[in-house]
Amino acid sequence: MNLTLNVWRQASRDARGGFVAYDVKAVSPDMSFLEMLDVLNESLIARGDDPVAFDHDCREGICGACGVVINGRAHGPQARTTACQLHMRSFKDGDTLTIEPWRAAAFPVLRDLVVDRSAFDRIIAAGGYVSVNAGGAPDGNTILIPKDVSEAAMDSAACIGCGACVAACKNASAHLFMSAKIAHLALLPQGRVERYRRVVTMIEQADAEGFGSCSNEGECEAVCPKEIPISNIARMTREYVKAVLTADR
Ligand code: SF4
Ligand code: FES
């Protein structure tokens, strides 16, 4: 496959960015999207140009580092798939692909396709943890949890913190990300000790970081590679209302 790539190039956080067109040739349909970018970068390095900076780590859909917007869609055209697990067979010979970083004020571009997602870390630090002393690992059946509850908690814990939900949202809202963390902790007994304090501090931190509000568009759910349901946002809202109506926080 021969492709034309329109890639966002930006030298630093404060530099003015812009799209630059590159031709890449002999791309295998079996390459991953990131391997295709590796091919581009090898050709750029060979001719003395700066390679395109992009974030990645696991390359197997686990770490959440690799997010880019491909032809206007966070993580590209294939549903439930991170950019690192997207294969070039999703595209056609002769295609033109536009590749750009997440766009959100709370995720400033550091270089080319790399954004600073440390705002997510600060939201987690504000409340997305359990601070009770749990002691040693208990027997598996010491705390009985109904199977449907444990599965719902595990489904929410599948969030990889990639930020695609923010990139897809016209409000740059972090609600789907926060709601996944809040739901998985609120559903389990270990997380209930701090459930009301948690939801308030995490939402306050998201506001301070510059993320927007949720207006129920559903774009976040549509692009989430881990199928985190938007119903989690309703759960988060219920948790928040209970928190502000009680002194128990
Ligand atoms: S909710 Fe989905 S899209 Fe948002 S950070 Fe988590 S895994 Fe990524
Ligand atoms: S590189 Fe880890 S999820 Fe894509």
PDB file of C-alpha atoms and ligand atoms in Angstrom:
ATOM      1  CA  MET A   1       0.000   0.000   0.000  1.00  0.00           C
ATOM      2  CA  ASN A   2       1.139   3.520  -0.792  1.00  0.00           C
ATOM      3  CA  LEU A   3      -0.309   6.234   1.429  1.00  0.00           C
ATOM      4  CA  THR A   4      -0.209   9.976   1.920  1.00  0.00           C
ATOM      5  CA  LEU A   5      -0.023  11.086   5.541  1.00  0.00           C
ATOM      6  CA  ASN A   6      -0.948  14.567   6.711  1.00  0.00           C
ATOM      7  CA  VAL A   7       0.801  14.632  10.076  1.00  0.00           C
ATOM      8  CA  TRP A   8       0.594  17.346  12.736  1.00  0.00           C
ATOM      9  CA  ARG A   9       4.110  18.630  13.402  1.00  0.00           C
ATOM     10  CA  GLN A  10       4.780  20.888  16.376  1.00  0.00           C
ATOM     11  CA  ALA A  11       8.282  21.407  17.731  1.00  0.00           C
ATOM     12  CA  SER A  12       7.286  22.182  21.333  1.00  0.00           C
ATOM     13  CA  ARG A  13       4.389  23.111  23.575  1.00  0.00           C
ATOM     14  CA  ASP A  14       4.635  26.798  22.728  1.00  0.00           C
ATOM     15  CA  ALA A  15       5.542  26.446  19.048  1.00  0.00           C
ATOM     16  CA  ARG A  16       3.003  26.958  16.311  1.00  0.00           C
ATOM     17  CA  GLY A  17       2.076  23.628  14.734  1.00  0.00           C
ATOM     18  CA  GLY A  18       0.845  22.635  11.295  1.00  0.00           C
ATOM     19  CA  PHE A  19       0.198  19.691   9.018  1.00  0.00           C
ATOM     20  CA  VAL A  20       3.011  18.297   6.872  1.00  0.00           C
ATOM     21  CA  ALA A  21       2.338  15.819   4.054  1.00  0.00           C
ATOM     22  CA  TYR A  22       4.468  12.688   3.668  1.00  0.00           C
ATOM     23  CA  ASP A  23       4.297   9.790   1.224  1.00  0.00           C
ATOM     24  CA  VAL A  24       4.880   6.326   2.664  1.00  0.00           C
ATOM     25  CA  LYS A  25       5.372   3.440   0.279  1.00  0.00           C
ATOM     26  CA  ALA A  26       5.202  -0.344   0.458  1.00  0.00           C
ATOM     27  CA  VAL A  27       3.171  -0.437   3.674  1.00  0.00           C
ATOM     28  CA  SER A  28       2.072  -3.975   4.521  1.00  0.00           C
ATOM     29  CA  PRO A  29      -1.629  -4.395   5.384  1.00  0.00           C
ATOM     30  CA  ASP A  30      -0.415  -6.581   8.275  1.00  0.00           C
ATOM     31  CA  MET A  31       1.543  -3.745   9.903  1.00  0.00           C
ATOM     32  CA  SER A  32       0.058  -2.043  12.912  1.00  0.00           C
ATOM     33  CA  PHE A  33      -0.608   1.669  12.626  1.00  0.00           C
ATOM     34  CA  LEU A  34       2.380   2.402  14.873  1.00  0.00           C
ATOM     35  CA  GLU A  35       4.629   0.159  12.776  1.00  0.00           C
ATOM     36  CA  MET A  36       3.572   2.224   9.770  1.00  0.00           C
ATOM     37  CA  LEU A  37       4.664   5.358  11.687  1.00  0.00           C
ATOM     38  CA  ASP A  38       7.952   3.575  12.456  1.00  0.00           C
ATOM     39  CA  VAL A  39       8.449   3.113   8.692  1.00  0.00           C
ATOM     40  CA  LEU A  40       7.761   6.807   8.138  1.00  0.00           C
ATOM     41  CA  ASN A  41      10.242   7.750  10.869  1.00  0.00           C
ATOM     42  CA  GLU A  42      12.978   5.482   9.470  1.00  0.00           C
ATOM     43  CA  SER A  43      12.669   7.264   6.133  1.00  0.00           C
ATOM     44  CA  LEU A  44      12.694  10.687   7.833  1.00  0.00           C
ATOM     45  CA  ILE A  45      15.810   9.799   9.850  1.00  0.00           C
ATOM     46  CA  ALA A  46      17.524   8.403   6.717  1.00  0.00           C
ATOM     47  CA  ARG A  47      17.143  11.744   4.981  1.00  0.00           C
ATOM     48  CA  GLY A  48      18.196  13.761   8.037  1.00  0.00           C
ATOM     49  CA  ASP A  49      14.760  14.998   9.139  1.00  0.00           C
ATOM     50  CA  ASP A  50      13.309  14.870  12.647  1.00  0.00           C
ATOM     51  CA  PRO A  51      11.148  11.783  13.219  1.00  0.00           C
ATOM     52  CA  VAL A  52       7.510  12.285  14.156  1.00  0.00           C
ATOM     53  CA  ALA A  53       7.134  12.099  17.956  1.00  0.00           C
ATOM     54  CA  PHE A  54       4.308   9.819  19.062  1.00  0.00           C
ATOM     55  CA  ASP A  55       3.530   8.183  22.396  1.00  0.00           C
ATOM     56  CA  HIS A  56       3.462   4.414  22.876  1.00  0.00           C
ATOM     57  CA  ASP A  57       4.572   1.748  25.313  1.00  0.00           C
ATOM     58  CA  CYS A  58       2.852  -1.642  25.425  1.00  0.00           C
ATOM     59  CA  ARG A  59       1.617  -1.735  21.803  1.00  0.00           C
ATOM     60  CA  GLU A  60      -1.011  -4.233  22.900  1.00  0.00           C
ATOM     61  CA  GLY A  61      -3.916  -2.076  24.031  1.00  0.00           C
ATOM     62  CA  ILE A  62      -3.090  -2.020  27.734  1.00  0.00           C
ATOM     63  CA  CYS A  63      -1.129   1.089  28.684  1.00  0.00           C
ATOM     64  CA  GLY A  64      -3.261   3.802  27.069  1.00  0.00           C
ATOM     65  CA  ALA A  65      -0.266   5.766  25.778  1.00  0.00           C
ATOM     66  CA  CYS A  66      -0.786   5.619  22.033  1.00  0.00           C
ATOM     67  CA  GLY A  67      -3.778   7.820  21.355  1.00  0.00           C
ATOM     68  CA  VAL A  68      -3.896   9.828  18.142  1.00  0.00           C
ATOM     69  CA  VAL A  69      -6.763  11.140  16.039  1.00  0.00           C
ATOM     70  CA  ILE A  70      -6.873   9.451  12.630  1.00  0.00           C
ATOM     71  CA  ASN A  71      -9.118  11.029   9.998  1.00  0.00           C
ATOM     72  CA  GLY A  72     -11.025  12.845  12.715  1.00  0.00           C
ATOM     73  CA  ARG A  73     -11.675   9.825  14.934  1.00  0.00           C
ATOM     74  CA  ALA A  74      -9.851   9.123  18.184  1.00  0.00           C
ATOM     75  CA  HIS A  75      -7.843   5.868  17.782  1.00  0.00           C
ATOM     76  CA  GLY A  76      -8.949   5.580  14.140  1.00  0.00           C
ATOM     77  CA  PRO A  77     -11.755   3.887  12.258  1.00  0.00           C
ATOM     78  CA  GLN A  78     -12.012   0.521  14.024  1.00  0.00           C
ATOM     79  CA  ALA A  79     -14.304   0.357  17.055  1.00  0.00           C
ATOM     80  CA  ARG A  80     -12.991  -1.013  20.372  1.00  0.00           C
ATOM     81  CA  THR A  81      -9.403  -0.723  19.126  1.00  0.00           C
ATOM     82  CA  THR A  82      -6.466   1.371  20.287  1.00  0.00           C
ATOM     83  CA  ALA A  83      -4.209   2.977  17.678  1.00  0.00           C
ATOM     84  CA  CYS A  84      -1.485   0.427  18.487  1.00  0.00           C
ATOM     85  CA  GLN A  85      -3.824  -2.477  17.742  1.00  0.00           C
ATOM     86  CA  LEU A  86      -5.198  -0.948  14.575  1.00  0.00           C
ATOM     87  CA  HIS A  87      -3.867  -2.666  11.442  1.00  0.00           C
ATOM     88  CA  MET A  88      -3.189  -1.041   8.117  1.00  0.00           C
ATOM     89  CA  ARG A  89      -5.681  -3.399   6.461  1.00  0.00           C
ATOM     90  CA  SER A  90      -8.290  -0.981   7.848  1.00  0.00           C
ATOM     91  CA  PHE A  91      -7.170   1.404   5.082  1.00  0.00           C
ATOM     92  CA  LYS A  92      -6.882   1.190   1.291  1.00  0.00           C
ATOM     93  CA  ASP A  93      -3.996   1.648  -1.091  1.00  0.00           C
ATOM     94  CA  GLY A  94      -3.862   5.301  -2.130  1.00  0.00           C
ATOM     95  CA  ASP A  95      -5.633   6.595   0.999  1.00  0.00           C
ATOM     96  CA  THR A  96      -4.771   9.949   2.538  1.00  0.00           C
ATOM     97  CA  LEU A  97      -4.710   9.822   6.351  1.00  0.00           C
ATOM     98  CA  THR A  98      -4.818  12.869   8.602  1.00  0.00           C
ATOM     99  CA  ILE A  99      -3.029  12.178  11.883  1.00  0.00           C
ATOM    100  CA  GLU A 100      -3.183  14.632  14.760  1.00  0.00           C
ATOM    101  CA  PRO A 101      -2.866  14.701  18.559  1.00  0.00           C
ATOM    102  CA  TRP A 102      -5.689  14.778  21.104  1.00  0.00           C
ATOM    103  CA  ARG A 103      -7.165  18.293  21.100  1.00  0.00           C
ATOM    104  CA  ALA A 104      -8.086  19.495  24.587  1.00  0.00           C
ATOM    105  CA  ALA A 105      -6.903  22.435  26.680  1.00  0.00           C
ATOM    106  CA  ALA A 106      -6.195  20.048  29.567  1.00  0.00           C
ATOM    107  CA  PHE A 107      -3.983  17.889  27.275  1.00  0.00           C
ATOM    108  CA  PRO A 108      -1.430  20.387  25.886  1.00  0.00           C
ATOM    109  CA  VAL A 109       0.625  19.206  22.921  1.00  0.00           C
ATOM    110  CA  LEU A 110       4.234  18.570  23.955  1.00  0.00           C
ATOM    111  CA  ARG A 111       5.563  17.673  20.516  1.00  0.00           C
ATOM    112  CA  ASP A 112       3.958  16.487  17.257  1.00  0.00           C
ATOM    113  CA  LEU A 113       1.448  13.785  18.303  1.00  0.00           C
ATOM    114  CA  VAL A 114       2.455  13.644  21.992  1.00  0.00           C
ATOM    115  CA  VAL A 115       0.220  15.362  24.536  1.00  0.00           C
ATOM    116  CA  ASP A 116       0.660  15.853  28.269  1.00  0.00           C
ATOM    117  CA  ARG A 117      -1.962  13.612  29.948  1.00  0.00           C
ATOM    118  CA  SER A 118      -0.682  14.213  33.478  1.00  0.00           C
ATOM    119  CA  ALA A 119      -4.019  15.920  34.275  1.00  0.00           C
ATOM    120  CA  PHE A 120      -5.448  12.394  34.455  1.00  0.00           C
ATOM    121  CA  ASP A 121      -2.762  11.443  36.986  1.00  0.00           C
ATOM    122  CA  ARG A 122      -3.711  14.413  39.152  1.00  0.00           C
ATOM    123  CA  ILE A 123      -7.404  13.423  39.013  1.00  0.00           C
ATOM    124  CA  ILE A 124      -6.479   9.926  40.202  1.00  0.00           C
ATOM    125  CA  ALA A 125      -4.231  11.397  42.909  1.00  0.00           C
ATOM    126  CA  ALA A 126      -7.185  13.513  44.072  1.00  0.00           C
ATOM    127  CA  GLY A 127      -9.289  10.475  44.928  1.00  0.00           C
ATOM    128  CA  GLY A 128      -9.003   7.498  42.601  1.00  0.00           C
ATOM    129  CA  TYR A 129      -7.481   5.173  45.166  1.00  0.00           C
ATOM    130  CA  VAL A 130      -8.267   3.185  48.294  1.00  0.00           C
ATOM    131  CA  SER A 131      -6.448   4.275  51.435  1.00  0.00           C
ATOM    132  CA  VAL A 132      -7.857   1.770  53.915  1.00  0.00           C
ATOM    133  CA  ASN A 133      -5.314  -0.596  55.406  1.00  0.00           C
ATOM    134  CA  ALA A 134      -6.351  -3.817  53.719  1.00  0.00           C
ATOM    135  CA  GLY A 135      -3.655  -5.922  55.410  1.00  0.00           C
ATOM    136  CA  GLY A 136      -2.422  -9.048  53.669  1.00  0.00           C
ATOM    137  CA  ALA A 137      -4.166 -10.652  50.739  1.00  0.00           C
ATOM    138  CA  PRO A 138      -7.425 -12.154  52.099  1.00  0.00           C
ATOM    139  CA  ASP A 139      -8.817 -15.510  51.037  1.00  0.00           C
ATOM    140  CA  GLY A 140     -10.788 -15.162  47.862  1.00  0.00           C
ATOM    141  CA  ASN A 141     -14.107 -15.900  49.531  1.00  0.00           C
ATOM    142  CA  THR A 142     -13.687 -13.782  52.706  1.00  0.00           C
ATOM    143  CA  ILE A 143     -15.678 -10.874  51.286  1.00  0.00           C
ATOM    144  CA  LEU A 144     -18.539 -12.217  49.235  1.00  0.00           C
ATOM    145  CA  ILE A 145     -19.404 -10.067  46.233  1.00  0.00           C
ATOM    146  CA  PRO A 146     -22.213 -11.003  43.839  1.00  0.00           C
ATOM    147  CA  LYS A 147     -20.904 -12.069  40.450  1.00  0.00           C
ATOM    148  CA  ASP A 148     -22.821  -9.392  38.524  1.00  0.00           C
ATOM    149  CA  VAL A 149     -21.388  -6.696  40.823  1.00  0.00           C
ATOM    150  CA  SER A 150     -17.808  -7.937  40.551  1.00  0.00           C
ATOM    151  CA  GLU A 151     -18.130  -8.174  36.764  1.00  0.00           C
ATOM    152  CA  ALA A 152     -19.513  -4.627  36.532  1.00  0.00           C
ATOM    153  CA  ALA A 153     -16.603  -3.408  38.679  1.00  0.00           C
ATOM    154  CA  MET A 154     -14.087  -5.245  36.500  1.00  0.00           C
ATOM    155  CA  ASP A 155     -15.674  -3.846  33.325  1.00  0.00           C
ATOM    156  CA  SER A 156     -15.211  -0.331  34.681  1.00  0.00           C
ATOM    157  CA  ALA A 157     -11.665  -1.108  35.810  1.00  0.00           C
ATOM    158  CA  ALA A 158     -10.833  -1.898  32.168  1.00  0.00           C
ATOM    159  CA  CYS A 159     -10.333   1.828  31.469  1.00  0.00           C
ATOM    160  CA  ILE A 160      -6.726   2.328  30.340  1.00  0.00           C
ATOM    161  CA  GLY A 161      -6.663   6.115  30.804  1.00  0.00           C
ATOM    162  CA  CYS A 162      -5.990   6.756  27.130  1.00  0.00           C
ATOM    163  CA  GLY A 163      -7.943  10.016  26.941  1.00  0.00           C
ATOM    164  CA  ALA A 164      -9.835   9.205  23.732  1.00  0.00           C
ATOM    165  CA  CYS A 165     -13.086  10.063  25.507  1.00  0.00           C
ATOM    166  CA  VAL A 166     -11.784  13.585  26.153  1.00  0.00           C
ATOM    167  CA  ALA A 167     -10.497  13.953  22.585  1.00  0.00           C
ATOM    168  CA  ALA A 168     -13.857  12.932  21.104  1.00  0.00           C
ATOM    169  CA  CYS A 169     -15.986  15.137  23.357  1.00  0.00           C
ATOM    170  CA  LYS A 170     -16.922  18.593  22.077  1.00  0.00           C
ATOM    171  CA  ASN A 171     -16.664  19.787  25.698  1.00  0.00           C
ATOM    172  CA  ALA A 172     -13.353  17.961  26.309  1.00  0.00           C
ATOM    173  CA  SER A 173     -15.043  16.331  29.274  1.00  0.00           C
ATOM    174  CA  ALA A 174     -13.227  13.722  31.365  1.00  0.00           C
ATOM    175  CA  HIS A 175     -16.498  12.339  32.745  1.00  0.00           C
ATOM    176  CA  LEU A 176     -16.252   8.896  31.139  1.00  0.00           C
ATOM    177  CA  PHE A 177     -12.707   8.407  32.467  1.00  0.00           C
ATOM    178  CA  MET A 178     -13.636   9.616  35.964  1.00  0.00           C
ATOM    179  CA  SER A 179     -16.868   7.644  36.034  1.00  0.00           C
ATOM    180  CA  ALA A 180     -15.024   4.428  35.195  1.00  0.00           C
ATOM    181  CA  LYS A 181     -12.708   4.907  38.180  1.00  0.00           C
ATOM    182  CA  ILE A 182     -15.502   6.004  40.502  1.00  0.00           C
ATOM    183  CA  ALA A 183     -17.790   3.125  39.468  1.00  0.00           C
ATOM    184  CA  HIS A 184     -15.232   0.391  39.918  1.00  0.00           C
ATOM    185  CA  LEU A 185     -14.310   1.639  43.391  1.00  0.00           C
ATOM    186  CA  ALA A 186     -17.887   2.435  44.497  1.00  0.00           C
ATOM    187  CA  LEU A 187     -19.146  -1.001  43.486  1.00  0.00           C
ATOM    188  CA  LEU A 188     -16.691  -2.897  45.680  1.00  0.00           C
ATOM    189  CA  PRO A 189     -16.773  -2.867  49.495  1.00  0.00           C
ATOM    190  CA  GLN A 190     -13.093  -1.891  49.703  1.00  0.00           C
ATOM    191  CA  GLY A 191     -13.849   1.346  47.849  1.00  0.00           C
ATOM    192  CA  ARG A 192     -16.961   2.341  49.748  1.00  0.00           C
ATOM    193  CA  VAL A 193     -15.150   3.855  52.743  1.00  0.00           C
ATOM    194  CA  GLU A 194     -14.187   6.964  50.777  1.00  0.00           C
ATOM    195  CA  ARG A 195     -16.811   6.867  48.030  1.00  0.00           C
ATOM    196  CA  TYR A 196     -18.399  10.260  48.700  1.00  0.00           C
ATOM    197  CA  ARG A 197     -15.183  12.142  49.387  1.00  0.00           C
ATOM    198  CA  ARG A 198     -13.689  10.558  46.248  1.00  0.00           C
ATOM    199  CA  VAL A 199     -16.348  11.690  43.801  1.00  0.00           C
ATOM    200  CA  VAL A 200     -16.231  15.276  45.024  1.00  0.00           C
ATOM    201  CA  THR A 201     -12.437  15.614  44.998  1.00  0.00           C
ATOM    202  CA  MET A 202     -12.051  13.987  41.584  1.00  0.00           C
ATOM    203  CA  ILE A 203     -14.693  16.202  39.983  1.00  0.00           C
ATOM    204  CA  GLU A 204     -13.188  19.303  41.619  1.00  0.00           C
ATOM    205  CA  GLN A 205      -9.757  18.339  40.269  1.00  0.00           C
ATOM    206  CA  ALA A 206     -11.143  17.780  36.750  1.00  0.00           C
ATOM    207  CA  ASP A 207     -12.711  21.243  36.854  1.00  0.00           C
ATOM    208  CA  ALA A 208      -9.408  22.735  38.012  1.00  0.00           C
ATOM    209  CA  GLU A 209      -7.574  21.013  35.135  1.00  0.00           C
ATOM    210  CA  GLY A 210      -9.869  22.633  32.572  1.00  0.00           C
ATOM    211  CA  PHE A 211     -11.922  19.633  31.458  1.00  0.00           C
ATOM    212  CA  GLY A 212     -15.470  20.489  30.389  1.00  0.00           C
ATOM    213  CA  SER A 213     -18.847  19.248  31.535  1.00  0.00           C
ATOM    214  CA  CYS A 214     -20.826  16.350  30.112  1.00  0.00           C
ATOM    215  CA  SER A 215     -23.744  17.150  27.809  1.00  0.00           C
ATOM    216  CA  ASN A 216     -24.643  13.509  27.089  1.00  0.00           C
ATOM    217  CA  GLU A 217     -23.483  13.424  23.464  1.00  0.00           C
ATOM    218  CA  GLY A 218     -22.171   9.842  23.756  1.00  0.00           C
ATOM    219  CA  GLU A 219     -19.074  10.518  21.619  1.00  0.00           C
ATOM    220  CA  CYS A 220     -16.900   9.272  24.472  1.00  0.00           C
ATOM    221  CA  GLU A 221     -18.579   5.870  24.604  1.00  0.00           C
ATOM    222  CA  ALA A 222     -18.371   5.538  20.799  1.00  0.00           C
ATOM    223  CA  VAL A 223     -14.580   5.888  20.687  1.00  0.00           C
ATOM    224  CA  CYS A 224     -13.661   4.179  23.964  1.00  0.00           C
ATOM    225  CA  PRO A 225     -11.428   1.219  23.085  1.00  0.00           C
ATOM    226  CA  LYS A 226     -12.461  -0.573  26.276  1.00  0.00           C
ATOM    227  CA  GLU A 227     -16.234  -0.137  25.840  1.00  0.00           C
ATOM    228  CA  ILE A 228     -16.705   1.816  29.052  1.00  0.00           C
ATOM    229  CA  PRO A 229     -20.470   2.534  29.053  1.00  0.00           C
ATOM    230  CA  ILE A 230     -21.847   6.040  29.387  1.00  0.00           C
ATOM    231  CA  SER A 231     -24.180   4.659  32.088  1.00  0.00           C
ATOM    232  CA  ASN A 232     -21.157   4.996  34.384  1.00  0.00           C
ATOM    233  CA  ILE A 233     -21.545   8.774  34.112  1.00  0.00           C
ATOM    234  CA  ALA A 234     -25.088   8.487  35.481  1.00  0.00           C
ATOM    235  CA  ARG A 235     -23.685   6.421  38.372  1.00  0.00           C
ATOM    236  CA  MET A 236     -21.042   9.089  39.000  1.00  0.00           C
ATOM    237  CA  THR A 237     -23.714  11.793  39.045  1.00  0.00           C
ATOM    238  CA  ARG A 238     -25.766   9.806  41.577  1.00  0.00           C
ATOM    239  CA  GLU A 239     -22.644   9.381  43.727  1.00  0.00           C
ATOM    240  CA  TYR A 240     -21.975  13.120  43.504  1.00  0.00           C
ATOM    241  CA  VAL A 241     -25.550  14.090  44.452  1.00  0.00           C
ATOM    242  CA  LYS A 242     -25.457  11.726  47.444  1.00  0.00           C
ATOM    243  CA  ALA A 243     -22.090  13.183  48.439  1.00  0.00           C
ATOM    244  CA  VAL A 244     -23.201  16.799  48.409  1.00  0.00           C
ATOM    245  CA  LEU A 245     -26.471  15.956  50.209  1.00  0.00           C
ATOM    246  CA  THR A 246     -24.697  14.188  53.070  1.00  0.00           C
ATOM    247  CA  ALA A 247     -22.102  15.411  55.511  1.00  0.00           C
ATOM    248  CA  ASP A 248     -20.399  12.038  55.211  1.00  0.00           C
ATOM    249  CA  ARG A 249     -17.347  13.087  53.225  1.00  0.00           C
TER     250      ARG A 249
HETATM  251  S1  SF4 B   1     -12.986   5.741  29.476  1.00  0.00           S
HETATM  252 FE1  SF4 B   1     -12.287   4.685  27.592  1.00  0.00          FE
HETATM  253  S2  SF4 B   1     -11.624   6.360  26.219  1.00  0.00           S
HETATM  254 FE2  SF4 B   1     -11.746   7.214  28.300  1.00  0.00          FE
HETATM  255  S3  SF4 B   1      -9.681   7.030  29.175  1.00  0.00           S
HETATM  256 FE3  SF4 B   1     -10.819   5.168  29.787  1.00  0.00          FE
HETATM  257  S4  SF4 B   1     -10.362   3.662  28.175  1.00  0.00           S
HETATM  258 FE4  SF4 B   1      -9.775   5.656  27.323  1.00  0.00          FE
HETATM  259  S1  FES B   2       0.766   1.536  23.167  1.00  0.00           S
HETATM  260 FE1  FES B   2      -0.203   0.801  25.005  1.00  0.00          FE
HETATM  261  S2  FES B   2      -2.328   0.955  24.565  1.00  0.00           S
HETATM  262 FE2  FES B   2      -1.366   1.483  22.680  1.00  0.00          FE
END
